[in-house]
PDB file of C-alpha atoms in Angstrom:
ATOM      1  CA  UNK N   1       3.500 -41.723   3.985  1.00 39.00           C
ATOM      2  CA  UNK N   2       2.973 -42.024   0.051  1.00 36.00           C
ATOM      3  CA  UNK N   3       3.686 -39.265  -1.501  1.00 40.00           C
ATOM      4  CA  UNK N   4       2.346 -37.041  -4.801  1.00 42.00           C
ATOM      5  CA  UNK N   5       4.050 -34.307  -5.893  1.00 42.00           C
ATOM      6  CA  UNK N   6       2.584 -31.493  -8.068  1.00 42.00           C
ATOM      7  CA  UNK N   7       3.947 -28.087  -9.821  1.00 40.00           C
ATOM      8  CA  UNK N   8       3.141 -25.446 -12.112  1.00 38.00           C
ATOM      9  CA  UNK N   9       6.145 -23.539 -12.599  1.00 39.00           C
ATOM     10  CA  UNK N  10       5.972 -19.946 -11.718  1.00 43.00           C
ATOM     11  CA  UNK N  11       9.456 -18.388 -11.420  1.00 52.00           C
ATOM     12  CA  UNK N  12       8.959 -15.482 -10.020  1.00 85.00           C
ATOM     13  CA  UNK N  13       6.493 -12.977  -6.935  1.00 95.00           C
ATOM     14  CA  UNK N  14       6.059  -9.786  -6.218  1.00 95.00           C
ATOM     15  CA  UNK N  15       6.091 -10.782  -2.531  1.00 96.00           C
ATOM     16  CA  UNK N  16       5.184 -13.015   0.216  1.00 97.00           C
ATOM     17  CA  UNK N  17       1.594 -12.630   0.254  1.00 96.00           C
ATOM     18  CA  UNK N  18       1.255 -12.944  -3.505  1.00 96.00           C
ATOM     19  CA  UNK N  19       3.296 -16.344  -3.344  1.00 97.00           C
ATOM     20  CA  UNK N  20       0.455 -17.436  -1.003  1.00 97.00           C
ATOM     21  CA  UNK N  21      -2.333 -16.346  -2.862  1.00 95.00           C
ATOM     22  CA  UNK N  22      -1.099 -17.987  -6.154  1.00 96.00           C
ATOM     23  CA  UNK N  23      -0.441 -20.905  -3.534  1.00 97.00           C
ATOM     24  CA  UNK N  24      -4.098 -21.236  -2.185  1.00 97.00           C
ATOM     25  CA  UNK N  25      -5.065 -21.196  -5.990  1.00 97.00           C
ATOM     26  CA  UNK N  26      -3.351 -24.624  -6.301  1.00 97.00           C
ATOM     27  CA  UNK N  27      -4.984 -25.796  -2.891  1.00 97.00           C
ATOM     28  CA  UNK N  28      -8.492 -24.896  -4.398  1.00 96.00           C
ATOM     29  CA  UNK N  29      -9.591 -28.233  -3.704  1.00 96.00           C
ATOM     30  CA  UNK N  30      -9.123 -28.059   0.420  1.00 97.00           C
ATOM     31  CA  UNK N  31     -11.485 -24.486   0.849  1.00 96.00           C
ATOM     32  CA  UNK N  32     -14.103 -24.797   3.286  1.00 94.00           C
ATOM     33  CA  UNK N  33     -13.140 -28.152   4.656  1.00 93.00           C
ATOM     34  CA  UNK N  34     -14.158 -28.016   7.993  1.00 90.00           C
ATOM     35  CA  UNK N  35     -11.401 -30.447   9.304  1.00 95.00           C
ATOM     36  CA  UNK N  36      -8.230 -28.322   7.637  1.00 98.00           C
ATOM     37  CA  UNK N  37      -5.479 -26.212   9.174  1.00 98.00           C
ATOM     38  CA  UNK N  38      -3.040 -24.091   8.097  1.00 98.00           C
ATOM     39  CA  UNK N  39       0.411 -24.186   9.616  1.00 98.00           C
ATOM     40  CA  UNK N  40       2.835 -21.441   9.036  1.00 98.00           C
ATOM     41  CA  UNK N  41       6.780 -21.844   9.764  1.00 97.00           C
ATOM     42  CA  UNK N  42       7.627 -18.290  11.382  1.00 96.00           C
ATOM     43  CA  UNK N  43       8.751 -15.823  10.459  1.00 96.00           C
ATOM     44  CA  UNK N  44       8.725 -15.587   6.686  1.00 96.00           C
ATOM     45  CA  UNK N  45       6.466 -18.330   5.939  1.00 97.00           C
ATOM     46  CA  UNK N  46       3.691 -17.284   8.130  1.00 98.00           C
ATOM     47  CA  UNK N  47       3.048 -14.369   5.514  1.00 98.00           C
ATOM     48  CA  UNK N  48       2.158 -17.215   2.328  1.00 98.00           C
ATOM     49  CA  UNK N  49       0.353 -18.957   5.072  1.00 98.00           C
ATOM     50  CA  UNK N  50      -1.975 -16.234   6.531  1.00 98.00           C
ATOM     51  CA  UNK N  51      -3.139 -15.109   2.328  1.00 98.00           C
ATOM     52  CA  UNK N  52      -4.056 -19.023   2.162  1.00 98.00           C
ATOM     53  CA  UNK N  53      -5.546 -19.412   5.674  1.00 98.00           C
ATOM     54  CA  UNK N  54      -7.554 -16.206   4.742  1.00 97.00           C
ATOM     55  CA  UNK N  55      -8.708 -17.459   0.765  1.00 97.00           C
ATOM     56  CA  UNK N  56      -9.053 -21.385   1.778  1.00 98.00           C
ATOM     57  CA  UNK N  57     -10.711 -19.668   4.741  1.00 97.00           C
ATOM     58  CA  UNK N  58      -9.151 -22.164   7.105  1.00 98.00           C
ATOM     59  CA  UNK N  59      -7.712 -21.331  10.649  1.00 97.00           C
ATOM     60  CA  UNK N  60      -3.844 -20.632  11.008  1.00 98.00           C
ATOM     61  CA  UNK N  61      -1.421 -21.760  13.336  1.00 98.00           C
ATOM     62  CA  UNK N  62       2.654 -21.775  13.621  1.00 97.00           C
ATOM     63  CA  UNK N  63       5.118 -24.791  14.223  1.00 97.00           C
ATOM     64  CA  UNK N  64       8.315 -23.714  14.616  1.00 95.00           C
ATOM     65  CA  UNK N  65      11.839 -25.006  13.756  1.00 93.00           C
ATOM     66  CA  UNK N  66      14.257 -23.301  15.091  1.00 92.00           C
ATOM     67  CA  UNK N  67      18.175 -23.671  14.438  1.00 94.00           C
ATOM     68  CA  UNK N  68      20.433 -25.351  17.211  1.00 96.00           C
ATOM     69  CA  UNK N  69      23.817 -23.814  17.026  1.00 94.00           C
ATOM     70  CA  UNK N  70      27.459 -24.857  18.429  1.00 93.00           C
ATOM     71  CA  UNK N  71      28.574 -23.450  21.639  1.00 90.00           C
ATOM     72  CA  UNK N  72      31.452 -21.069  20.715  1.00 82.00           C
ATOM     73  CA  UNK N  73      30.768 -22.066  17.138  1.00 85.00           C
ATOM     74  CA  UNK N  74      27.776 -20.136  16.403  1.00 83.00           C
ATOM     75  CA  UNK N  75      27.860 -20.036  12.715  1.00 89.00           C
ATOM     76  CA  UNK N  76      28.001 -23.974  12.652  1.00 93.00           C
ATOM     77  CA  UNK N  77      24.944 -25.990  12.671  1.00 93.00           C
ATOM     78  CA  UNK N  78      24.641 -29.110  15.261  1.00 94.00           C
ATOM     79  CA  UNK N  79      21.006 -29.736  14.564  1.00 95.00           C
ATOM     80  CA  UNK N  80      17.224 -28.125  14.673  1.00 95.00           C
ATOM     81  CA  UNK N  81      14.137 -27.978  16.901  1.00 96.00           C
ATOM     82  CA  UNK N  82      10.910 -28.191  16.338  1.00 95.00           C
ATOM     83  CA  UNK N  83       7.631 -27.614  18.427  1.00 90.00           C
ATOM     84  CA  UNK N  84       6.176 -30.753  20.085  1.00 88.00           C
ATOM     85  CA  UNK N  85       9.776 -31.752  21.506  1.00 89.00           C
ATOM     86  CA  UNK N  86      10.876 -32.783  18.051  1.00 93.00           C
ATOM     87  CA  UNK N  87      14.985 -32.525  17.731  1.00 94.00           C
ATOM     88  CA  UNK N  88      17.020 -33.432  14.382  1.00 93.00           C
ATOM     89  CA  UNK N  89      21.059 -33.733  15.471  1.00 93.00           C
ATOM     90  CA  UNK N  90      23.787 -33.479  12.468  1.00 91.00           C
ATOM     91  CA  UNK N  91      25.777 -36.200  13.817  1.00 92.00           C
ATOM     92  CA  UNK N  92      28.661 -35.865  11.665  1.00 92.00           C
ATOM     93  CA  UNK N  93      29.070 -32.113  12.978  1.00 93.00           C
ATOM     94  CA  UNK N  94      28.951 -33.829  16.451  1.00 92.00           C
ATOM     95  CA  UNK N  95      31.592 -36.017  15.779  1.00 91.00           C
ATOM     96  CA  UNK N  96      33.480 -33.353  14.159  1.00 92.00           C
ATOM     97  CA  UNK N  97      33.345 -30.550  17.179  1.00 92.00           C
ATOM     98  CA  UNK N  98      33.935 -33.435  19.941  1.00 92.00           C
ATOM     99  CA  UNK N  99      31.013 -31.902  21.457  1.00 91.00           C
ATOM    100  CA  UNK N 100      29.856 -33.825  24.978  1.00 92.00           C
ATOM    101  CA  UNK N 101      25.912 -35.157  25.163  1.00 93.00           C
ATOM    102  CA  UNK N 102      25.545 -32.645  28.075  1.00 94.00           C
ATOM    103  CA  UNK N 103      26.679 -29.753  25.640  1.00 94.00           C
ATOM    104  CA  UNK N 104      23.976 -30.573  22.971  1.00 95.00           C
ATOM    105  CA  UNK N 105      21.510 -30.763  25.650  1.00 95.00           C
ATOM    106  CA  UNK N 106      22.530 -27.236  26.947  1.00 95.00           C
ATOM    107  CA  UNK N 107      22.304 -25.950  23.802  1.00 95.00           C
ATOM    108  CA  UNK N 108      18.826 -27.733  23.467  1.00 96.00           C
ATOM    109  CA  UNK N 109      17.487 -26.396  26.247  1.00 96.00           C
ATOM    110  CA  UNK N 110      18.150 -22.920  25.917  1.00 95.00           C
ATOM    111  CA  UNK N 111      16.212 -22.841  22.656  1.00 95.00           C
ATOM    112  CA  UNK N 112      13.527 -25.219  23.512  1.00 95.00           C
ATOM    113  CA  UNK N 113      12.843 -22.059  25.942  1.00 95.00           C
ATOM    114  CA  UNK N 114      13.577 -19.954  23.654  1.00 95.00           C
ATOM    115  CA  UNK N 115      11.275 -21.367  21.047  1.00 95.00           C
ATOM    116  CA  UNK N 116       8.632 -21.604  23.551  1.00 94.00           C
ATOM    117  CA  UNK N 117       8.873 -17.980  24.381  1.00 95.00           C
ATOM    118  CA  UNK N 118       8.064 -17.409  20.299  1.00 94.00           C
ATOM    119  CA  UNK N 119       5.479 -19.801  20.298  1.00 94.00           C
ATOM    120  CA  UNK N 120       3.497 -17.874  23.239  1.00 94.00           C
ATOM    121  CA  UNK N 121       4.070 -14.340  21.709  1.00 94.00           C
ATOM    122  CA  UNK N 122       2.656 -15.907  18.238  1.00 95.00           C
ATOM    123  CA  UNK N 123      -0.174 -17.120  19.731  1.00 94.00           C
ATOM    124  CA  UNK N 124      -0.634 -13.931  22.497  1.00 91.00           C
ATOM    125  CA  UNK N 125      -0.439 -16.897  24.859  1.00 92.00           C
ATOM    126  CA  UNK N 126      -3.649 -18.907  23.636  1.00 92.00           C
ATOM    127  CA  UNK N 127      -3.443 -22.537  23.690  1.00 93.00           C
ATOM    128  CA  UNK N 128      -2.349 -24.161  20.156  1.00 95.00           C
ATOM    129  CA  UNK N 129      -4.840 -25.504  17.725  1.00 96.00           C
ATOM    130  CA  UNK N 130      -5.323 -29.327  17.312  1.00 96.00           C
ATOM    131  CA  UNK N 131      -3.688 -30.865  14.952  1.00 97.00           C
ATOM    132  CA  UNK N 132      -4.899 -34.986  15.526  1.00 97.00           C
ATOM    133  CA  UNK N 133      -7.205 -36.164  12.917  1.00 97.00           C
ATOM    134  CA  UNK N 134      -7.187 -32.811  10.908  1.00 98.00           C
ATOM    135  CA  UNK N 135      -6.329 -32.148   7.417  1.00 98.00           C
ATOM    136  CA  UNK N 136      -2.800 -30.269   7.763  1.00 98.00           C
ATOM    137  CA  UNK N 137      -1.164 -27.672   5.181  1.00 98.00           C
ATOM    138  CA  UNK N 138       2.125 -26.868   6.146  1.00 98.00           C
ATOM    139  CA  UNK N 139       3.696 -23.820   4.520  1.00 98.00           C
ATOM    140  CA  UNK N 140       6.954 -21.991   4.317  1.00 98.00           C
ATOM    141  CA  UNK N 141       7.982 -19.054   1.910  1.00 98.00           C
ATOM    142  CA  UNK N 142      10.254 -21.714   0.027  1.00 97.00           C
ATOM    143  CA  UNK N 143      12.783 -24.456   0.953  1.00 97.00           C
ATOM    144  CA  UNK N 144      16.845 -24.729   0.238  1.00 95.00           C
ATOM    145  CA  UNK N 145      18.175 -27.543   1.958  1.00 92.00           C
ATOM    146  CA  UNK N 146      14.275 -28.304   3.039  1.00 93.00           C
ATOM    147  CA  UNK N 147      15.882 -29.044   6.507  1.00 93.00           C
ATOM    148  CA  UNK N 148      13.633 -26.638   8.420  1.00 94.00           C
ATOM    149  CA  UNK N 149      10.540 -27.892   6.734  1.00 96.00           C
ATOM    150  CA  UNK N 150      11.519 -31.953   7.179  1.00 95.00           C
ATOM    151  CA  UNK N 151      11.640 -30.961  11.015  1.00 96.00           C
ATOM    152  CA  UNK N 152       8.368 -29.275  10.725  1.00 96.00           C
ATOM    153  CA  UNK N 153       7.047 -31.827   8.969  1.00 97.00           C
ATOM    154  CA  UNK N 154       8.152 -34.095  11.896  1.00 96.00           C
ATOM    155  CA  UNK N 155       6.600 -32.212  14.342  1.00 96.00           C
ATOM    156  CA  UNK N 156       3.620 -32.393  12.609  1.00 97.00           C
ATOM    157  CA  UNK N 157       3.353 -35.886  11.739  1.00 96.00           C
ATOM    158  CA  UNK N 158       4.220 -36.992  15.676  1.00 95.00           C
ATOM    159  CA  UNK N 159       0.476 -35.175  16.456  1.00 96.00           C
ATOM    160  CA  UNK N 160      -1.161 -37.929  14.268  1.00 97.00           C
ATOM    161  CA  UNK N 161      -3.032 -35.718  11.512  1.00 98.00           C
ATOM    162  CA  UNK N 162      -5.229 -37.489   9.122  1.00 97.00           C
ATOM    163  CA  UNK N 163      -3.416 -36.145   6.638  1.00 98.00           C
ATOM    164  CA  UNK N 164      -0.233 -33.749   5.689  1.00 98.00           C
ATOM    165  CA  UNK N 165       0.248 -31.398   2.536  1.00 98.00           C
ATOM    166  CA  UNK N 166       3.234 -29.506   2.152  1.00 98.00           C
ATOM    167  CA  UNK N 167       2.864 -26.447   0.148  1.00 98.00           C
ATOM    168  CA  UNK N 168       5.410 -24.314  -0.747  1.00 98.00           C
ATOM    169  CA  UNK N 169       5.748 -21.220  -3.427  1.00 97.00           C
ATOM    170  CA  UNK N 170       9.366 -22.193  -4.169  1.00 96.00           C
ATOM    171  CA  UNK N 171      11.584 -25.267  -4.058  1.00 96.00           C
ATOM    172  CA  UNK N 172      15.258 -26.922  -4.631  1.00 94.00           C
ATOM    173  CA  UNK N 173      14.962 -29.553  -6.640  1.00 91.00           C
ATOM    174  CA  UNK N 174      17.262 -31.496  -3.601  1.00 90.00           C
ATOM    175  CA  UNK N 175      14.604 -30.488  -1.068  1.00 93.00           C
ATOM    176  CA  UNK N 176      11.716 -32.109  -2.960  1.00 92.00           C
ATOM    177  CA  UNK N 177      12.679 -34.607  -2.508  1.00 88.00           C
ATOM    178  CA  UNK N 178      13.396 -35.141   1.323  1.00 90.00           C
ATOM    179  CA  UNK N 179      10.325 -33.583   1.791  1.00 94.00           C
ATOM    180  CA  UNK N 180       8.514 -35.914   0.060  1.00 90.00           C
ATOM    181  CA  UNK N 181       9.166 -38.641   2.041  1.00 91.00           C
ATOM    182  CA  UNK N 182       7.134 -37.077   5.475  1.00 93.00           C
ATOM    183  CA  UNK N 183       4.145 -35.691   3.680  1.00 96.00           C
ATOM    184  CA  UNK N 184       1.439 -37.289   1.961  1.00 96.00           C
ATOM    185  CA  UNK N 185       1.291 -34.378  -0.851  1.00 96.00           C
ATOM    186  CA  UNK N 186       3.854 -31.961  -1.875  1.00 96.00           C
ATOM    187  CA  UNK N 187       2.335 -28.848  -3.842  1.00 97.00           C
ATOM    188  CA  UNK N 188       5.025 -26.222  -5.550  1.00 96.00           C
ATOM    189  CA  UNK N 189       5.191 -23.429  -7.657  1.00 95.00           C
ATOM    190  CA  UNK N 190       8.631 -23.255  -8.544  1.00 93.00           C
ATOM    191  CA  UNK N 191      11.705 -25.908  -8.357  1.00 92.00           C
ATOM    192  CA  UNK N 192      14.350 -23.455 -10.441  1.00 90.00           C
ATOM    193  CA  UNK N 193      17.577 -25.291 -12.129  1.00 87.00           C
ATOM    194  CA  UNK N 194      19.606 -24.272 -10.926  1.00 89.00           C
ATOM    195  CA  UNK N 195      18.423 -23.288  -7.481  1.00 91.00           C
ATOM    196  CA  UNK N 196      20.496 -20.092  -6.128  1.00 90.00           C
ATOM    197  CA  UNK N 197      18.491 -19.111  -3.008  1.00 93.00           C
ATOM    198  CA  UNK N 198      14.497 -18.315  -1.813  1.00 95.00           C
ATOM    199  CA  UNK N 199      14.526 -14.928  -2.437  1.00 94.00           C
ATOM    200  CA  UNK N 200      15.459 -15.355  -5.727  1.00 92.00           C
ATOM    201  CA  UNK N 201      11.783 -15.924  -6.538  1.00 94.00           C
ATOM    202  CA  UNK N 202      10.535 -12.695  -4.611  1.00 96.00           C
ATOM    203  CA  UNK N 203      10.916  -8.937  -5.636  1.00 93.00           C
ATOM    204  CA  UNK N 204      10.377  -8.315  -2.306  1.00 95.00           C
ATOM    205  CA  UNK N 205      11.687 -10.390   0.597  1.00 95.00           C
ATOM    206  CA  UNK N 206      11.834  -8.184   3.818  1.00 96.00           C
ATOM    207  CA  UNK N 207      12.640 -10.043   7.100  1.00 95.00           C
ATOM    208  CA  UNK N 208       9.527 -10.330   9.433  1.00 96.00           C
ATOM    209  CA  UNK N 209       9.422  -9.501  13.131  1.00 96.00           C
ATOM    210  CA  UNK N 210       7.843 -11.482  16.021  1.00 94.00           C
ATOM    211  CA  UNK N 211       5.350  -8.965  16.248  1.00 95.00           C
ATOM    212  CA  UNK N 212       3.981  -8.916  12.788  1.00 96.00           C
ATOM    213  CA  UNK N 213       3.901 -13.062  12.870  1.00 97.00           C
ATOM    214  CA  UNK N 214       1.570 -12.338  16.028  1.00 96.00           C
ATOM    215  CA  UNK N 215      -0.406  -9.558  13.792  1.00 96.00           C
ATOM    216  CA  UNK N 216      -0.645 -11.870  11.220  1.00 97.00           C
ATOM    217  CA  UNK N 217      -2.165 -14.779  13.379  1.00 97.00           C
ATOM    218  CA  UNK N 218      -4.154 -12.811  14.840  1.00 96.00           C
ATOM    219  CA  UNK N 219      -5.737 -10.658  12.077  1.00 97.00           C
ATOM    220  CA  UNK N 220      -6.311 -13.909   9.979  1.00 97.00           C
ATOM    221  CA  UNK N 221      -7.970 -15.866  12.560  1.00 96.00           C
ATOM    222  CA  UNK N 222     -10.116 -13.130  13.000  1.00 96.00           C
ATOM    223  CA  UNK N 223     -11.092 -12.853   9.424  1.00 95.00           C
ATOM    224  CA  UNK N 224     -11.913 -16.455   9.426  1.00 95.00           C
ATOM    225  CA  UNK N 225     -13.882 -16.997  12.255  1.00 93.00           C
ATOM    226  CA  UNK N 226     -16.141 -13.981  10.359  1.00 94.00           C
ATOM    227  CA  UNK N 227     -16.191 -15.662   7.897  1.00 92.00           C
ATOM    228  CA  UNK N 228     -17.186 -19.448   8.597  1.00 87.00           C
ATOM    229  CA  UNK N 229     -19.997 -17.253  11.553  1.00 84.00           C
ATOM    230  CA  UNK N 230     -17.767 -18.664  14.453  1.00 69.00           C
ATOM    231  CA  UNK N 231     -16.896 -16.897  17.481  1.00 54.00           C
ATOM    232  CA  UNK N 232     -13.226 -17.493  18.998  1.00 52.00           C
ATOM    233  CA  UNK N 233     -12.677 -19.856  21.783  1.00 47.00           C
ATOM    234  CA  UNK N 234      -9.802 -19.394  23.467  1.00 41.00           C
ATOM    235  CA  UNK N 235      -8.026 -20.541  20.500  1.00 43.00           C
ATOM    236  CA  UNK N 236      -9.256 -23.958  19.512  1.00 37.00           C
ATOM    237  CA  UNK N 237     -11.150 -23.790  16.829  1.00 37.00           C
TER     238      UNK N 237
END
């Protein structure tokens, strides 16, 4: 996908839901479009997503990409997950930890399940929104190593949209650009040099539950369908 990428440097939030506020200023240009959707990556980055959702007034929805970890290794890294099937392997951990095919897909397995039990306590166990042909903003509360957002991204792109903005409050300057190369826009606030770490750019950065990603869904899908005078239906919108 070509790719533009566009930033007015703002170093610094008070917290999550001012990031995405600030953020939804700089995505003026896609409020009340009747084709867009708003996807959060859970847990933080569902907060900056549901203040856009809510001022863009688009729907919201999660994709998640969730960490695959080695067996008896478990602060090493083998790879990530994404909704949709999606799976990114570090082969030169692989190699590495001698690990076995039927290992990795062990390990895969138990968080594909694991993943899908988030998904369905997001969502309270409605169907996900449609993503094919759509206008798609995919938000996190900032990227590092931009490897959760690149799987994302992935997962995102294999559902065909008709087209794919990544917006994010804060950035690495490394994870720009690998993020570029999936998404047809990039939108940031802040690409620091030198980059420490996200919350480095929030006052406040308190860990979010499950629960309040599900509140957060909820409440702003809610607000929305006020808003555009629709009714919820069973969670296609």
């Amino acid at each position: 996908m070509p790719t533009s990428k566009e930033s007015a440097m703002d170093p610094m939030f008070e917290d999550r839901f001012e990031a995405g506020w600030r953020l939804a200023d700089a995505l003026s240009d896609y409020r009340d479009r009747r084709n867009c959707l708003v996807l959060g990556i859970p847990n933080g980055g569902v907060a900056v997503a549901a203040e856009v959702a809510r001022r863009l007034r688009a729907p919201l929805d999660v994709v998640i990409a969730q960490t695959l970890r080695a067996p008896q290794e478990p602060v090493v890294t083998i790879g990530m997950i994404a909704s949709g099937g999606i799976r990114v392997l570090n082969e030169r951990v692989l190699r590495a930890l001698s690990l076995s095919s039927e290992e990795v897909d062990r390990v895969t397995e138990d968080e594909r399940r694991r993943l899908q039990r988030r998904e369905d306590l997001h969502r309270n166990h409605k169907a996900a929104l449609p993503v094919t042909g759509r206008c798609v903003l995919l938000i996190d509360n900032g990227a590092a190593t931009g490897t959760s957002v690149q799987v994302a991204a992935r997962a995102v792109v294999a559902q065909r949209p008709m087209e794919l903005a990544v917006a994010l409050p804060v950035v690495s300057p490394e994870a720009l650009g690998c993020i570029g190369e999936l998404a047809d826009r990039v939108i940031h606030l802040s690409a620091p040099q030198p980059f420490v770490a996200i919350e480095q750019s929030y006052l406040a950065f308190p860990r979010l539950t499950d629960e309040e990603v599900r509140h957060l869904l909820a409440e702003t899908n809610a607000h929305v369908n006020t808003v555009r005078g629709e009714r919820p239906n069973g969670g296609v919108l």
